[in-house]
Tab-separated table of C-alpha atoms in Angstrom:
chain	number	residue	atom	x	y	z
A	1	UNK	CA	5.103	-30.087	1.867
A	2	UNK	CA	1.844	-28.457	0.156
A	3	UNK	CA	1.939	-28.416	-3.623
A	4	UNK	CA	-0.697	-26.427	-5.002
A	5	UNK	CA	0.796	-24.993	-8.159
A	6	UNK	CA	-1.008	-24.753	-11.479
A	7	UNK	CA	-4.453	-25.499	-9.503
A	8	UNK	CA	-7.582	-24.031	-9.705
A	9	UNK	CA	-6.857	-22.320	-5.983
A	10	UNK	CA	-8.277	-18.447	-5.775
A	11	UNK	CA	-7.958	-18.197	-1.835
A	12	UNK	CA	-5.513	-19.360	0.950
A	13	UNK	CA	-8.411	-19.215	4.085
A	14	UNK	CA	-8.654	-22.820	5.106
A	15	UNK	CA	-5.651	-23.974	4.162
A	16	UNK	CA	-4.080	-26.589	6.761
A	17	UNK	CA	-1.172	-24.103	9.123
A	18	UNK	CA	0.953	-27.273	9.625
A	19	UNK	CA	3.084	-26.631	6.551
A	20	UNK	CA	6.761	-28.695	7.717
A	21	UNK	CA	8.469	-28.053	4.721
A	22	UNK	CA	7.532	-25.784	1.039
A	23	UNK	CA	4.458	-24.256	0.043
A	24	UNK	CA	3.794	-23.898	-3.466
A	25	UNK	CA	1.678	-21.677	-4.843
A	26	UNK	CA	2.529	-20.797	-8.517
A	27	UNK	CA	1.411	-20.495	-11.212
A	28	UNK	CA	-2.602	-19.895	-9.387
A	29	UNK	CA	-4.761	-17.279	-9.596
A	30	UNK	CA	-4.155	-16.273	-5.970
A	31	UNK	CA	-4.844	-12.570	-4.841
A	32	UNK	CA	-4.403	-12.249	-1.425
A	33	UNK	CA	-2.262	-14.052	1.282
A	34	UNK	CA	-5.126	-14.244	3.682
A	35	UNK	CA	-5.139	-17.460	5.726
A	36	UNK	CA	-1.308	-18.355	4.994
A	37	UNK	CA	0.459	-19.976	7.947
A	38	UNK	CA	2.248	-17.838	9.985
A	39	UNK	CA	5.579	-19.817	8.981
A	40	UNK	CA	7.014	-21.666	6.230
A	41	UNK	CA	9.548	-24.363	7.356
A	42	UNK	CA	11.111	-24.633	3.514
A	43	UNK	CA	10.445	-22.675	0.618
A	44	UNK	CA	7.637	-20.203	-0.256
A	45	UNK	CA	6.796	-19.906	-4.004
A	46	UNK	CA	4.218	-17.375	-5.190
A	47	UNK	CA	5.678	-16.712	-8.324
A	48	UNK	CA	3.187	-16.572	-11.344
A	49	UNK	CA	0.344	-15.555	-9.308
A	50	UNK	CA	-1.763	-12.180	-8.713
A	51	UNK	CA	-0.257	-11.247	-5.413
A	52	UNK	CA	0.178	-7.627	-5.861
A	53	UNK	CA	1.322	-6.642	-1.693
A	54	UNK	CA	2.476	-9.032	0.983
A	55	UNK	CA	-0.223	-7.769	4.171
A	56	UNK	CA	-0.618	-11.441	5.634
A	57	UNK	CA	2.644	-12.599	4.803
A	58	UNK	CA	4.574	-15.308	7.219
A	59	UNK	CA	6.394	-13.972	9.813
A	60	UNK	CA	9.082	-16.706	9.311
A	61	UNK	CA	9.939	-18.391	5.860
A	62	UNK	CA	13.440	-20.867	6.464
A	63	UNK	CA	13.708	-21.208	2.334
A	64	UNK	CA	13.562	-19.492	-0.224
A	65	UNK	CA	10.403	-16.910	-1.192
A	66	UNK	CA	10.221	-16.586	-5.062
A	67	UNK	CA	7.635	-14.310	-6.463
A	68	UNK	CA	8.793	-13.736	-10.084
A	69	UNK	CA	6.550	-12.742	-12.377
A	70	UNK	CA	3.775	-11.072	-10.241
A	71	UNK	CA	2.202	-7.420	-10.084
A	72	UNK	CA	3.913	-7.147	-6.400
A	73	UNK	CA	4.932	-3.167	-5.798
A	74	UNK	CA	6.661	-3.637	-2.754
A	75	UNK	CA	8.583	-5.560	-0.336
A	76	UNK	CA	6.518	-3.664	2.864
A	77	UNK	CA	5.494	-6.984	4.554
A	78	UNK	CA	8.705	-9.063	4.416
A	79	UNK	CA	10.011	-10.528	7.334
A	80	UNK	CA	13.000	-9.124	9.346
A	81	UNK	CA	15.501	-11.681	8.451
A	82	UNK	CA	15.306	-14.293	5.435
A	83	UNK	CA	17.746	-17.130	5.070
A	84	UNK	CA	17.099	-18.360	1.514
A	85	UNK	CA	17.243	-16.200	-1.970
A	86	UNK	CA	14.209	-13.778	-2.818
A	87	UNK	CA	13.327	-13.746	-5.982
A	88	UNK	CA	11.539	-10.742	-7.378
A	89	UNK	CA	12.129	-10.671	-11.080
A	90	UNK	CA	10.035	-9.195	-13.255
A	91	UNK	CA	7.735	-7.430	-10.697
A	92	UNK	CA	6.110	-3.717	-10.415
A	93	UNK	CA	8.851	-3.205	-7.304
A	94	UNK	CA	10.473	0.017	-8.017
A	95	UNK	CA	12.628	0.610	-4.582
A	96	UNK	CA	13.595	-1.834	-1.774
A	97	UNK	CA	11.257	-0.326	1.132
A	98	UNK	CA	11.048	-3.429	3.192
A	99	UNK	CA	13.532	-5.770	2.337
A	100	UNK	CA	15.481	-7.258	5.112
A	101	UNK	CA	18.538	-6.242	5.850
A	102	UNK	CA	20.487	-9.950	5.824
A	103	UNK	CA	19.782	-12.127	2.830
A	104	UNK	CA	21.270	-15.622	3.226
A	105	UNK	CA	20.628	-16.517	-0.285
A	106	UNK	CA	20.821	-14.702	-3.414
A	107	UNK	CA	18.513	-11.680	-4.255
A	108	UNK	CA	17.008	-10.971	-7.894
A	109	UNK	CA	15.961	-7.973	-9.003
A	110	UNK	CA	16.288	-8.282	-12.438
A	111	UNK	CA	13.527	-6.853	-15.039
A	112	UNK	CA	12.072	-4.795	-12.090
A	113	UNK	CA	11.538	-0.747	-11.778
A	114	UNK	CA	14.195	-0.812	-9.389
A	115	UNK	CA	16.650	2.465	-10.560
A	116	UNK	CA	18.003	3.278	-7.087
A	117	UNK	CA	20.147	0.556	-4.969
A	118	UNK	CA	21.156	2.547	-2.256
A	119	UNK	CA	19.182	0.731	0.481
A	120	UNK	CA	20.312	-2.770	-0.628
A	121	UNK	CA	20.433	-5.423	1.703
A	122	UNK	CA	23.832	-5.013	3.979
A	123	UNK	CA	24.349	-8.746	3.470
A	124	UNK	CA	23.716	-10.603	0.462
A	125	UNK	CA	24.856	-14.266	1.082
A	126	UNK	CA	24.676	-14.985	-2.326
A	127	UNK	CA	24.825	-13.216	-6.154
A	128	UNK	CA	22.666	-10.206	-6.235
A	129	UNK	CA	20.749	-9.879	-10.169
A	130	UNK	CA	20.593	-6.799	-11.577
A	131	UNK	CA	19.735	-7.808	-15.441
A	132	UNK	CA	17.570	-5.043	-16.966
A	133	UNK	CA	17.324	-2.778	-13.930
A	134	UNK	CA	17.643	1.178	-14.861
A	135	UNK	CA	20.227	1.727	-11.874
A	136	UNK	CA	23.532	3.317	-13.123
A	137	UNK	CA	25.390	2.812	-9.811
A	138	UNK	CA	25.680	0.190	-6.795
A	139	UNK	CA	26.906	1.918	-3.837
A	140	UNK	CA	29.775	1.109	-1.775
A	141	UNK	CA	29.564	-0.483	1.909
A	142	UNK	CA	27.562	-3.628	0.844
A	143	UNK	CA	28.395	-7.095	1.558
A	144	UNK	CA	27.362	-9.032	-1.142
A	145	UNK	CA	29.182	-12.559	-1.156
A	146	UNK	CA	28.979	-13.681	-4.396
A	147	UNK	CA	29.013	-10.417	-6.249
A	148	UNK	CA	26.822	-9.072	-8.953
A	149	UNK	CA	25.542	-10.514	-12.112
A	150	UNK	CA	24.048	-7.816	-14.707
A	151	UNK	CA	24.383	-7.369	-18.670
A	152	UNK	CA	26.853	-6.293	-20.747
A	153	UNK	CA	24.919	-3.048	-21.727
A	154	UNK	CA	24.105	-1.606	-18.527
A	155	UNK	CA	27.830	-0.339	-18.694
A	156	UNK	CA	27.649	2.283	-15.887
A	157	UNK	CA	26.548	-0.238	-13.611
A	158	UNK	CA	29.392	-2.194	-14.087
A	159	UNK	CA	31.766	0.744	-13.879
A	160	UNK	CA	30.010	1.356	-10.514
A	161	UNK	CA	30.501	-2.190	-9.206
A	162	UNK	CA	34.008	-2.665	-9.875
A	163	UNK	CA	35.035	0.721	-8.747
A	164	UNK	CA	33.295	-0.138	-5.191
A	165	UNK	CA	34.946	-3.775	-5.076
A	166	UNK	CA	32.118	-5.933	-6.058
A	167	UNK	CA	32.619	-8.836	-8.136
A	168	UNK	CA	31.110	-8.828	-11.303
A	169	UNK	CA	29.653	-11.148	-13.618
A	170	UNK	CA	28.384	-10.400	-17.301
A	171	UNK	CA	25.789	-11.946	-18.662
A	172	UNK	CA	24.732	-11.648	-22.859
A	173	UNK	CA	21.175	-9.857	-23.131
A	174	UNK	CA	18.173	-11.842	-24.722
C-alpha cells in the first residue's frame, strides 16, 4: 500500500514497483505515468491530478482505477480487462475508444463529453453513471448488472433505457 495523495509528488520515476496492494495518487500535481509499476495489486487512484492520457499505464490493476476530476481525453491505454469500477467523472473523455470490454465493477461517466454510448462496455458488473452526459439513447445488447443511474432531466435517456430493458435509477440534479 503506497499513499501519496495530497503530497508534493510531480513525477512517478523512482517510485518502488513492489506495490502489493493500492496506489494513491490524488489529489498531486502528477503529469505523466512514467515509472508506474507495471501492476497494481488493489486500487489505482489518480483522481484530482493532471494526468491528461494513460501512455505508461499498468498493464494489470485488480481494484478499482478512479480518475475523476482530471483533464484525461481518452481511455486509449487501459488495460484489456478491469475487475473493479472506473471512475471517470468529470473528465475531457468524449467517446469510449479504449475501454475494456468487461467491467467487474461499476463504470462512471457522469459530467463527461461522452454523447454517444454505443461502444459501451458489453459487461458492466455493476451500475453504469450517466448524470450530466449529452447522450439521448443507450443502446440495446448491453449487459449491465446493476442498471443505470442518470437524472431526472435527461428524459430521452431514460426513455431509451427502459425501452432496451435496463434498469433505471433517477437521481435529483444539483
Amino acid at each position: 500500500f503506497l499513499d501519496l495523495s495530497s503530497t508534493k509528488i510531480t513525477s512517478l520515476e523512482g517510485i518502488t514497483q513492489d506495490i502489493r496492494r493500492h496506489l494513491f495518487l490524488a489529489h498531486t500535481k502528477i503529469k505523466s505515468l512514467k515509472g508506474i509499476p507495471t501492476e497494481i495489486n488493489g486500487d489505482l487512484y489518480l483522481n484530482n491530478t493532471l494526468i491528461e492520457d494513460l501512455a505508461y499505464f499498468p498493464s494489470f490493476v485488480a481494484g478499482d482505477i478512479n480518475f475523476g476530476s482530471t483533464p484525461l481525453k481518452s481511455f486509449k491505454g487501459l488495460p484489456s480487462e478491469v475487475n473493479g469500477s472506473i471512475l471517470a467523472y468529470n473528465t475531457l473523455i468524449i467517446d469510449l475508444t479504449g475501454l475494456p470490454s468487461n467491467i467487474g465493477g461499476h463504470l462512471y461517466l457522469s459530467d463527461t463529453k461522452i454523447f454517444d454510448l454505443k461502444s459501451l462496455p458489453q459487461f458492466i458488473g455493476g451500475y453504469l453513471f450517466l448524470e450530466g452526459i449529452s447522450a439521448s439513447e443507450i443502446p440495446a445488447g448491453f449487459k449491465i448488472i446493476k442498471g443505470v443511474v442518470i437524472t431526472e432531466s435527461q428524459t430521452e435517456l431514460l426513455k431509451s433505457a427502459l425501452k432496451n430493458g435496463y434498469k433505471a435509477t433517477v437521481v435529483q440534479q444539483f
